PDB file of C-alpha atoms in Angstrom:
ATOM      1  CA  UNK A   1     142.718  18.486 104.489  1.00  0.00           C
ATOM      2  CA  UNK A   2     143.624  14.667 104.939  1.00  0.00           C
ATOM      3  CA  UNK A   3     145.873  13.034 107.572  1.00  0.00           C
ATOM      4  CA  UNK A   4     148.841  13.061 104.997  1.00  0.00           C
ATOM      5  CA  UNK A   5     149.251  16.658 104.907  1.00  0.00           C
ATOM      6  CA  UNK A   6     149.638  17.133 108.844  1.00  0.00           C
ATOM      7  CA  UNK A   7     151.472  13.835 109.270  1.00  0.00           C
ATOM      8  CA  UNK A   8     154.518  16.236 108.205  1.00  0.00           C
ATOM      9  CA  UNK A   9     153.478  18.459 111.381  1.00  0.00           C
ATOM     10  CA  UNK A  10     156.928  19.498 112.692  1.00  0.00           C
ATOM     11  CA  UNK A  11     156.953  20.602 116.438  1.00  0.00           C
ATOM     12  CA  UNK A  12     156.873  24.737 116.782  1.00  0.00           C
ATOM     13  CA  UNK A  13     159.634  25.009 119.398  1.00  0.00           C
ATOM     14  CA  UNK A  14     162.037  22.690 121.533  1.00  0.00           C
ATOM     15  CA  UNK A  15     160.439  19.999 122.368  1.00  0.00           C
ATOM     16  CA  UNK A  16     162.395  18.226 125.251  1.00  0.00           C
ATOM     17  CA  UNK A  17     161.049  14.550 125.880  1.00  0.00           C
ATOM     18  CA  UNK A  18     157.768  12.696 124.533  1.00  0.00           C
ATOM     19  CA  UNK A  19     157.195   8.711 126.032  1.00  0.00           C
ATOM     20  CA  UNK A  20     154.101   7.125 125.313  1.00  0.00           C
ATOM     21  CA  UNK A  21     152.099   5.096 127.736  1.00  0.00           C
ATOM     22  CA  UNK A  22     148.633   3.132 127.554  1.00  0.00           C
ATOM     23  CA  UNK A  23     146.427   5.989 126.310  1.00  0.00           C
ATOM     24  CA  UNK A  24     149.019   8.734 127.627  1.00  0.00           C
ATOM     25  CA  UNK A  25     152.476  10.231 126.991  1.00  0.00           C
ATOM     26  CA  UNK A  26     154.942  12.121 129.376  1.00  0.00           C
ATOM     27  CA  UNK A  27     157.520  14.555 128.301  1.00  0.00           C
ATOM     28  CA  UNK A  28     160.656  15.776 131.299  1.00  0.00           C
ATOM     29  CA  UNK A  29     160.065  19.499 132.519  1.00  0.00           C
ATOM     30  CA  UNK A  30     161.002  22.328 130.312  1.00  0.00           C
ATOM     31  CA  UNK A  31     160.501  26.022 130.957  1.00  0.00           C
ATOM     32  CA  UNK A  32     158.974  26.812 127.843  1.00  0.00           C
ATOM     33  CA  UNK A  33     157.905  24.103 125.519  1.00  0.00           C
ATOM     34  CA  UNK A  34     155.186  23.422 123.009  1.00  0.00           C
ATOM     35  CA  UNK A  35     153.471  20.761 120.848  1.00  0.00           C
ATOM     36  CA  UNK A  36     151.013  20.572 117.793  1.00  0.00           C
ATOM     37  CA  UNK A  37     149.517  17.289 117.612  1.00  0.00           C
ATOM     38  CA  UNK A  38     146.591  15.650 115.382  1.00  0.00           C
ATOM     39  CA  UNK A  39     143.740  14.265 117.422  1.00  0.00           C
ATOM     40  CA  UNK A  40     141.612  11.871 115.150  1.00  0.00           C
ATOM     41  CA  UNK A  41     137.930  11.458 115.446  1.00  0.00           C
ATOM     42  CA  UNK A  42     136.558   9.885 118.461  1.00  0.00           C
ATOM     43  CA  UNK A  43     139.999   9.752 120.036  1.00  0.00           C
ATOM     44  CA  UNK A  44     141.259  11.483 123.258  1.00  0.00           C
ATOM     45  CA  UNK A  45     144.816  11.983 124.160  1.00  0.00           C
ATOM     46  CA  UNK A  46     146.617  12.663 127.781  1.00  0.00           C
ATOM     47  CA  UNK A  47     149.649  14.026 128.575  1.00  0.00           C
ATOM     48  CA  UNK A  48     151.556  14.254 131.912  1.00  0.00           C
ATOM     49  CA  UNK A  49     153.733  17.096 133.340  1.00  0.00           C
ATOM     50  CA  UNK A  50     155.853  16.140 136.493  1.00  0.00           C
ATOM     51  CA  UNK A  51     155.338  19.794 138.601  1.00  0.00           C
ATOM     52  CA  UNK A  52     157.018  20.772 141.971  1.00  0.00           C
ATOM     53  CA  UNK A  53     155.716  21.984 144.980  1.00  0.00           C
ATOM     54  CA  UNK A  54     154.594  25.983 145.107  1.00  0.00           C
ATOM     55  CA  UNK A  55     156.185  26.232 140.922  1.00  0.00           C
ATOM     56  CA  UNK A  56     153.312  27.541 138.597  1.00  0.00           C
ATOM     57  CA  UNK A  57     151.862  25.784 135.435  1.00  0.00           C
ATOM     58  CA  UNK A  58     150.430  27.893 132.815  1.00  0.00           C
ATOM     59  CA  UNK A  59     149.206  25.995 129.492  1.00  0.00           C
ATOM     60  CA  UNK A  60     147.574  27.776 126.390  1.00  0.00           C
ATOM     61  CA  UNK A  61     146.143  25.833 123.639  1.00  0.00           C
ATOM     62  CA  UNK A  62     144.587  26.419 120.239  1.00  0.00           C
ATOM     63  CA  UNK A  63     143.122  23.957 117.690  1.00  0.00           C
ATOM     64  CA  UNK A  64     144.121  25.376 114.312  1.00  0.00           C
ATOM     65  CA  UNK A  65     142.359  22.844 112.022  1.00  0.00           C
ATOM     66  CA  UNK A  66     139.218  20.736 111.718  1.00  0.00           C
ATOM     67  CA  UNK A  67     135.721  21.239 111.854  1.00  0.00           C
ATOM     68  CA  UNK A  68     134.117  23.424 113.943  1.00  0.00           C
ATOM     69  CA  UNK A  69     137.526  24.321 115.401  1.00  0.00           C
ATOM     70  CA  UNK A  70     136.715  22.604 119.128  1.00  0.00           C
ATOM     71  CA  UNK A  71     137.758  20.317 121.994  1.00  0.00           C
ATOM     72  CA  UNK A  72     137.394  19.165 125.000  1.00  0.00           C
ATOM     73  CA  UNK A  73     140.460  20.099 127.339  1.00  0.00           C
ATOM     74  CA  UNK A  74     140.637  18.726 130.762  1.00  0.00           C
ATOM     75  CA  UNK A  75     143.472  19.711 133.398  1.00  0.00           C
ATOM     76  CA  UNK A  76     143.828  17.346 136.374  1.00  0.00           C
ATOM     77  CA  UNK A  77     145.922  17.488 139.736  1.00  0.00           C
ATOM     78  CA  UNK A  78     148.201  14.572 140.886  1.00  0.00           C
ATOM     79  CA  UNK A  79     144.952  13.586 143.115  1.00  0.00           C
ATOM     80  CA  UNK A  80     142.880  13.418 140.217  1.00  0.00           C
ATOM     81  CA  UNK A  81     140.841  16.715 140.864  1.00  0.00           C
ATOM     82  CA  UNK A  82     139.664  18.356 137.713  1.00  0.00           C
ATOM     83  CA  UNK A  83     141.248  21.688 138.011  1.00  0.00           C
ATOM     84  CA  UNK A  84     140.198  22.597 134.640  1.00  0.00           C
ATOM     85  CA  UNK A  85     137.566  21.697 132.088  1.00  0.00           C
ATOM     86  CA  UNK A  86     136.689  23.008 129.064  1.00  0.00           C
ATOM     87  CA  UNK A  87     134.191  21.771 126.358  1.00  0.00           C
ATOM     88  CA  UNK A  88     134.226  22.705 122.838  1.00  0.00           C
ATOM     89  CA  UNK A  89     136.306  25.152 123.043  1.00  0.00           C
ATOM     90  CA  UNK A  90     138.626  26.501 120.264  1.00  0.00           C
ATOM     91  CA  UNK A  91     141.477  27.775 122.485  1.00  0.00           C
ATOM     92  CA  UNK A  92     141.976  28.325 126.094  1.00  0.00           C
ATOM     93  CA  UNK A  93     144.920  29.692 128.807  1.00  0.00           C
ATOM     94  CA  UNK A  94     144.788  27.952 132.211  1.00  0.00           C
ATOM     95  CA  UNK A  95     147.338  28.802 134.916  1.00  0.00           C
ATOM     96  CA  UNK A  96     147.518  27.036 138.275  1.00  0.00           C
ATOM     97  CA  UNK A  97     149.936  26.911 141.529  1.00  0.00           C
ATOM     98  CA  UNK A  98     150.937  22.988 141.505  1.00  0.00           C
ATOM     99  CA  UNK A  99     152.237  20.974 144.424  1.00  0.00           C
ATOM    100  CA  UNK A 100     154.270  17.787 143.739  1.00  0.00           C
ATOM    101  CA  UNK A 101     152.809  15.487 141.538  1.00  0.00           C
ATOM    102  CA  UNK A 102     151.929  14.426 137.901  1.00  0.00           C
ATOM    103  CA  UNK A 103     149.784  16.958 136.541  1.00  0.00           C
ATOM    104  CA  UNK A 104     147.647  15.319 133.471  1.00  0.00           C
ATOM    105  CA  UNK A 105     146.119  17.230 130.722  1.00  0.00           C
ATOM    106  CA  UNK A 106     143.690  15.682 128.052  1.00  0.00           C
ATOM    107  CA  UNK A 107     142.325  16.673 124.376  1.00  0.00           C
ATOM    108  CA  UNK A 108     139.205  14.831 123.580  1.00  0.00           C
ATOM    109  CA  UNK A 109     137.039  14.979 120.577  1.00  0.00           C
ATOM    110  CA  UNK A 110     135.394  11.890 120.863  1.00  0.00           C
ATOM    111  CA  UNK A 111     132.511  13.692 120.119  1.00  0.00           C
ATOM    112  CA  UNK A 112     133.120  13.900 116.284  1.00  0.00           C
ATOM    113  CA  UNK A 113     132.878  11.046 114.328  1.00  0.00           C
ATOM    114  CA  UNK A 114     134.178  12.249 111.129  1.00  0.00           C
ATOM    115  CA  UNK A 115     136.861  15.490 111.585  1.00  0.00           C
ATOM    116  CA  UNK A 116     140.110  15.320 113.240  1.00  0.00           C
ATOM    117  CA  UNK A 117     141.397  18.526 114.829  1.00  0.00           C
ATOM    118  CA  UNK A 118     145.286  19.862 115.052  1.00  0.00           C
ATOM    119  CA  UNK A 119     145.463  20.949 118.005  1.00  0.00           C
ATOM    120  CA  UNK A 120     148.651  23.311 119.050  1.00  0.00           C
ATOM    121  CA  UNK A 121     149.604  23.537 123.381  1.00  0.00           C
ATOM    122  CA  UNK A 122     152.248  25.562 125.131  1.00  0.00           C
ATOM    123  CA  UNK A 123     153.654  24.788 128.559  1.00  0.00           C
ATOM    124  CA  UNK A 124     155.319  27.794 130.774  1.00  0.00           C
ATOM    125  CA  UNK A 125     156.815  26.306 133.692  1.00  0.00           C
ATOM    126  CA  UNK A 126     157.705  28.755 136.630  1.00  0.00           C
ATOM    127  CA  UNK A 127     159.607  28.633 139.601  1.00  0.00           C
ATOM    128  CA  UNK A 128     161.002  25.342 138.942  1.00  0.00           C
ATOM    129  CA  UNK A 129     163.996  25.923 141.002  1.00  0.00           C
ATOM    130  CA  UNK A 130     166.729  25.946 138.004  1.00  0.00           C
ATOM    131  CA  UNK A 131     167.641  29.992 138.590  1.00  0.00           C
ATOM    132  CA  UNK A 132     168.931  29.159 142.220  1.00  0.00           C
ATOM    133  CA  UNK A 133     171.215  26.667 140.304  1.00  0.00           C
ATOM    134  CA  UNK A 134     172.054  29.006 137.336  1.00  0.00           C
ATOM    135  CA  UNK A 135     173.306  31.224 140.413  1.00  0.00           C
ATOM    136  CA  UNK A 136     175.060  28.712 141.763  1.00  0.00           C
ATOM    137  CA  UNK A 137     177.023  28.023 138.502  1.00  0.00           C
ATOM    138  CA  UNK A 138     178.012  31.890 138.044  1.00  0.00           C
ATOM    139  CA  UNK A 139     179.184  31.917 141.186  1.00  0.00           C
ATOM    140  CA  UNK A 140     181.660  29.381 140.530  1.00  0.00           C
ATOM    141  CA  UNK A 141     182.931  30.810 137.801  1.00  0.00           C
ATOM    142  CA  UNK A 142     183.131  34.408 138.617  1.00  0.00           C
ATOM    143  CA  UNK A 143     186.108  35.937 141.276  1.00  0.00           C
ATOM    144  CA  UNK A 144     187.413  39.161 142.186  1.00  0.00           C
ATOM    145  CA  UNK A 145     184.245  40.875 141.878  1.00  0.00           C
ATOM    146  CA  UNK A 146     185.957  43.315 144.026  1.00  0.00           C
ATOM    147  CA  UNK A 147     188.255  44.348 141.702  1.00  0.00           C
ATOM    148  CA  UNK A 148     185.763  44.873 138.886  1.00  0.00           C
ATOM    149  CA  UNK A 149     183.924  47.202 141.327  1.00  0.00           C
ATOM    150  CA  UNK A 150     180.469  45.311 140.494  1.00  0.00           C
ATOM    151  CA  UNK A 151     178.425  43.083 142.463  1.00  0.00           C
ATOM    152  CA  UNK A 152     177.715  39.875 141.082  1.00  0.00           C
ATOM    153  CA  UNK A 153     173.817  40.055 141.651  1.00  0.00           C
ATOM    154  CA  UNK A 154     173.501  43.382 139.582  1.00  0.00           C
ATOM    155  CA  UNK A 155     175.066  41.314 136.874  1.00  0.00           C
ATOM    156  CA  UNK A 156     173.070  38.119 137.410  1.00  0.00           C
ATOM    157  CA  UNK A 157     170.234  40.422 137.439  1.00  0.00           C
ATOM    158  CA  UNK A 158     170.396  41.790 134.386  1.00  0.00           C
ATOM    159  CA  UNK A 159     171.353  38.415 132.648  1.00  0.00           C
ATOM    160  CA  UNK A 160     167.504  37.184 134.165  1.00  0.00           C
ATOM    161  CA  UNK A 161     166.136  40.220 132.828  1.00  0.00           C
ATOM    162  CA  UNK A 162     167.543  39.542 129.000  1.00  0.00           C
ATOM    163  CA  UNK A 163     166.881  35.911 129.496  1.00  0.00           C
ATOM    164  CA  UNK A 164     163.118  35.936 130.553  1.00  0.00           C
ATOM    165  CA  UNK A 165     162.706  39.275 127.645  1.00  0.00           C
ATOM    166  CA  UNK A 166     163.917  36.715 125.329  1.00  0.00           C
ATOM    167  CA  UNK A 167     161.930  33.912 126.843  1.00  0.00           C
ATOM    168  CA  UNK A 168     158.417  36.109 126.266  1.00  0.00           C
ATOM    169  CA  UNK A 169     159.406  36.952 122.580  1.00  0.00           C
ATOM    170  CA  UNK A 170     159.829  33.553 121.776  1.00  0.00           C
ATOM    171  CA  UNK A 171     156.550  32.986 123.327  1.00  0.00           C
ATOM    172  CA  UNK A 172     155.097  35.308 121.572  1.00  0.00           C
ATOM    173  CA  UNK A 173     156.346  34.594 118.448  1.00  0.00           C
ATOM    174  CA  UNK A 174     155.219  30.872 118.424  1.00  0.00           C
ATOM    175  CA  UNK A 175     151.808  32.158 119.782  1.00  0.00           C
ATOM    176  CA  UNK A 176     151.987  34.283 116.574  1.00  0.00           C
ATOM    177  CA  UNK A 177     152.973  31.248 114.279  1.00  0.00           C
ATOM    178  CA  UNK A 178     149.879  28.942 115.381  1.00  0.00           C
ATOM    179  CA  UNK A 179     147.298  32.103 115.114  1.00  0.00           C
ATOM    180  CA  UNK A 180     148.805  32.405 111.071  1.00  0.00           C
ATOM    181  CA  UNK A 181     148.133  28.784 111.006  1.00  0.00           C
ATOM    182  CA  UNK A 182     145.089  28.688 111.963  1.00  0.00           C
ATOM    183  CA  UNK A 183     143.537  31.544 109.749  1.00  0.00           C
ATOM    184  CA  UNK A 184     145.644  30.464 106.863  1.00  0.00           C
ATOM    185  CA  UNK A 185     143.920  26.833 107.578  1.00  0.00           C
ATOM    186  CA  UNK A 186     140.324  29.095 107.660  1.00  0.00           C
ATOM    187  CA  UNK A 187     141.277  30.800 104.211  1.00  0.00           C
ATOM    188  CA  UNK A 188     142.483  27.407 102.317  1.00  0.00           C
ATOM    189  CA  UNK A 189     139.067  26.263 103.466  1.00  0.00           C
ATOM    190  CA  UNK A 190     137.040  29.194 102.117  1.00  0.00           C
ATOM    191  CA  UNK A 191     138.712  29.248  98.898  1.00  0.00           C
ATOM    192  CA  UNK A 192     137.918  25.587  98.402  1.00  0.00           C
ATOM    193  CA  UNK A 193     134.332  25.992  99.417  1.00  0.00           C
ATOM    194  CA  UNK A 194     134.264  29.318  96.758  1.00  0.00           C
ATOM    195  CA  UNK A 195     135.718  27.335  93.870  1.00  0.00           C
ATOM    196  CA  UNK A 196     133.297  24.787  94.487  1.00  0.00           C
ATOM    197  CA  UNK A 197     130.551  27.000  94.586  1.00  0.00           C
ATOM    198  CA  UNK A 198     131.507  29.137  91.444  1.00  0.00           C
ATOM    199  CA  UNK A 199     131.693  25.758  89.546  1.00  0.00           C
ATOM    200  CA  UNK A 200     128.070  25.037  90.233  1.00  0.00           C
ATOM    201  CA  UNK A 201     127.128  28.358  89.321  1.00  0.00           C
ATOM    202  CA  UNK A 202     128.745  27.950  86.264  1.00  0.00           C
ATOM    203  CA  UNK A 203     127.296  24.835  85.571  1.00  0.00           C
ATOM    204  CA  UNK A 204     123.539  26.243  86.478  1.00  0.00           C
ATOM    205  CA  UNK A 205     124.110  29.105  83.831  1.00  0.00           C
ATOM    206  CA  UNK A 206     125.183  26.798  80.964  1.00  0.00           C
ATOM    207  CA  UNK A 207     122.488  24.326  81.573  1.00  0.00           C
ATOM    208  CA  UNK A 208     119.818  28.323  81.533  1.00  0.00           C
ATOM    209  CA  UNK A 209     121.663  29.569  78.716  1.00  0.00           C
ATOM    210  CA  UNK A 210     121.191  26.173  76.670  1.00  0.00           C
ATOM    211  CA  UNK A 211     117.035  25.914  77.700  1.00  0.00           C
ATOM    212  CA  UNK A 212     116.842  29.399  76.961  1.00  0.00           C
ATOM    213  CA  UNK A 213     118.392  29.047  73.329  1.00  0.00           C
ATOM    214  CA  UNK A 214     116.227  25.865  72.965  1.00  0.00           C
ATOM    215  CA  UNK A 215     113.097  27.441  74.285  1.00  0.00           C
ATOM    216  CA  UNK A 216     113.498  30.794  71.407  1.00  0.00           C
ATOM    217  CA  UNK A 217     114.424  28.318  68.524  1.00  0.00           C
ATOM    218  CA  UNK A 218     111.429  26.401  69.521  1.00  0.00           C
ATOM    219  CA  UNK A 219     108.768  29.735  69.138  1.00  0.00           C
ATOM    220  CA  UNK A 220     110.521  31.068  65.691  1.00  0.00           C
ATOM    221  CA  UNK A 221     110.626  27.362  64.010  1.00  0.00           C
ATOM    222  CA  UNK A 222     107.697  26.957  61.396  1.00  0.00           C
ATOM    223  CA  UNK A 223     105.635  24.166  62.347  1.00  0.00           C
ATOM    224  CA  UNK A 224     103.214  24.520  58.982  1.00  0.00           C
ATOM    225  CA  UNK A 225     103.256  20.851  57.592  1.00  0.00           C
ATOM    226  CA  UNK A 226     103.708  21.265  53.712  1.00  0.00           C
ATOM    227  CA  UNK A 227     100.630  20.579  51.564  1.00  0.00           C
ATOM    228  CA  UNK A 228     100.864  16.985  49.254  1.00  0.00           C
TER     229      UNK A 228
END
């Protein structure tokens, strides 16, 4: 599978920002965003996630192509502690409590020297302090509550409730997307390596089925040498 193929990688969601800096990239906060990304061999690539103080990070990522399907994944706070760190691994779900800060997380396979890896990530971003604004804004816009005989937070209640239902199926449904990726990668692979294989079997049992022919003409042939 060449780099022209996944050069036409489109991103799996709603992406919001990407900037690239020396050996990094930083994209503005989202709730729920994700990226799939090819890593080339002996590179390693950073990205940086502005977090608040007491919000919650969770990131899940998967490589779905490449050989030997593994990375190395490092998480690291705004101090530069190393949070999290994975090596070779093939996917992995991290969730930490943040504080303010940059938050950088790295993909590294400069261990290969020949395979690139696509590599898929998902940020969930909690407690970022939008729903006490999103309660602000109904507010504004919604009077006489009295005479509808319904409280406001029952109805801003529910709203959360269809919004973060929604949120997980979406979730779940890109989660689902990368896994048929990645198999359908696994079986594109497999059916390569059984074409191949049935070609050189096919090859072997011309080559027998010619020595054998050769070999029985060879016993039945008269060798007597006529008499002069």
């Amino acid at each position: 599978m060449g780099p022209s193929r996944w050069s036409r990688v489109l991103l799996l969601g709603c992406f919001a920002l990407l900037l690239p800096l020396p050996g990094a990239a930083e994209f503005s906060p989202s709730l729920d965003s994700d990226f799939t990304f090819t890593l080339p061999a002996g590179r390693k690539e950073c990205f940086y996630q502005p977090m608040r103080k007491e919000a919650s990070l969770e990131l899940e990522y998967q490589v779905l192509d490449g050989a030997g399907l593994d990375v190395d994944f490092h998480l690291l706070s705004p101090k530069g502690e190393t949070l999290v760190f994975d090596e070779r691994k093939s996917d992995g779900v991290h969730t930490v409590e943040t504080e303010d800060g940059d938050y950088m997380f790295c993909f590294d396979n400069t261990f290969s020297t020949i395979s690139e890896k696509v590599i898929f990530f998902e940020l969930i971003l909690d407690n970022m302090g939008e729903d006490g604004q999103d309660q602000e804004d109904w507010k504004k816009y919604v009077t006489g509550t009295d005479l509808l005989d319904m409280k406001l937070e029952d109805i801003l209640e529910s709203i959360n409730s269809v919004k973060a239902r929604l949120s997980k199926s979406v979730q779940i449904q890109t989660l689902l997307r990368a896994f048929e990726a990645r198999d359908r990668n696994i079986q594109e692979s497999n059916f390569d390596r059984v074409n191949f294989w049935s070609m050189v079997n096919l090859g072997v049992m011309v080559v027998v089925s010619a020595v054998q022919v050769y070999m029985l003409k060879s016993l039945f042939e008269d060798k007597r040498k006529s008499r002069t």
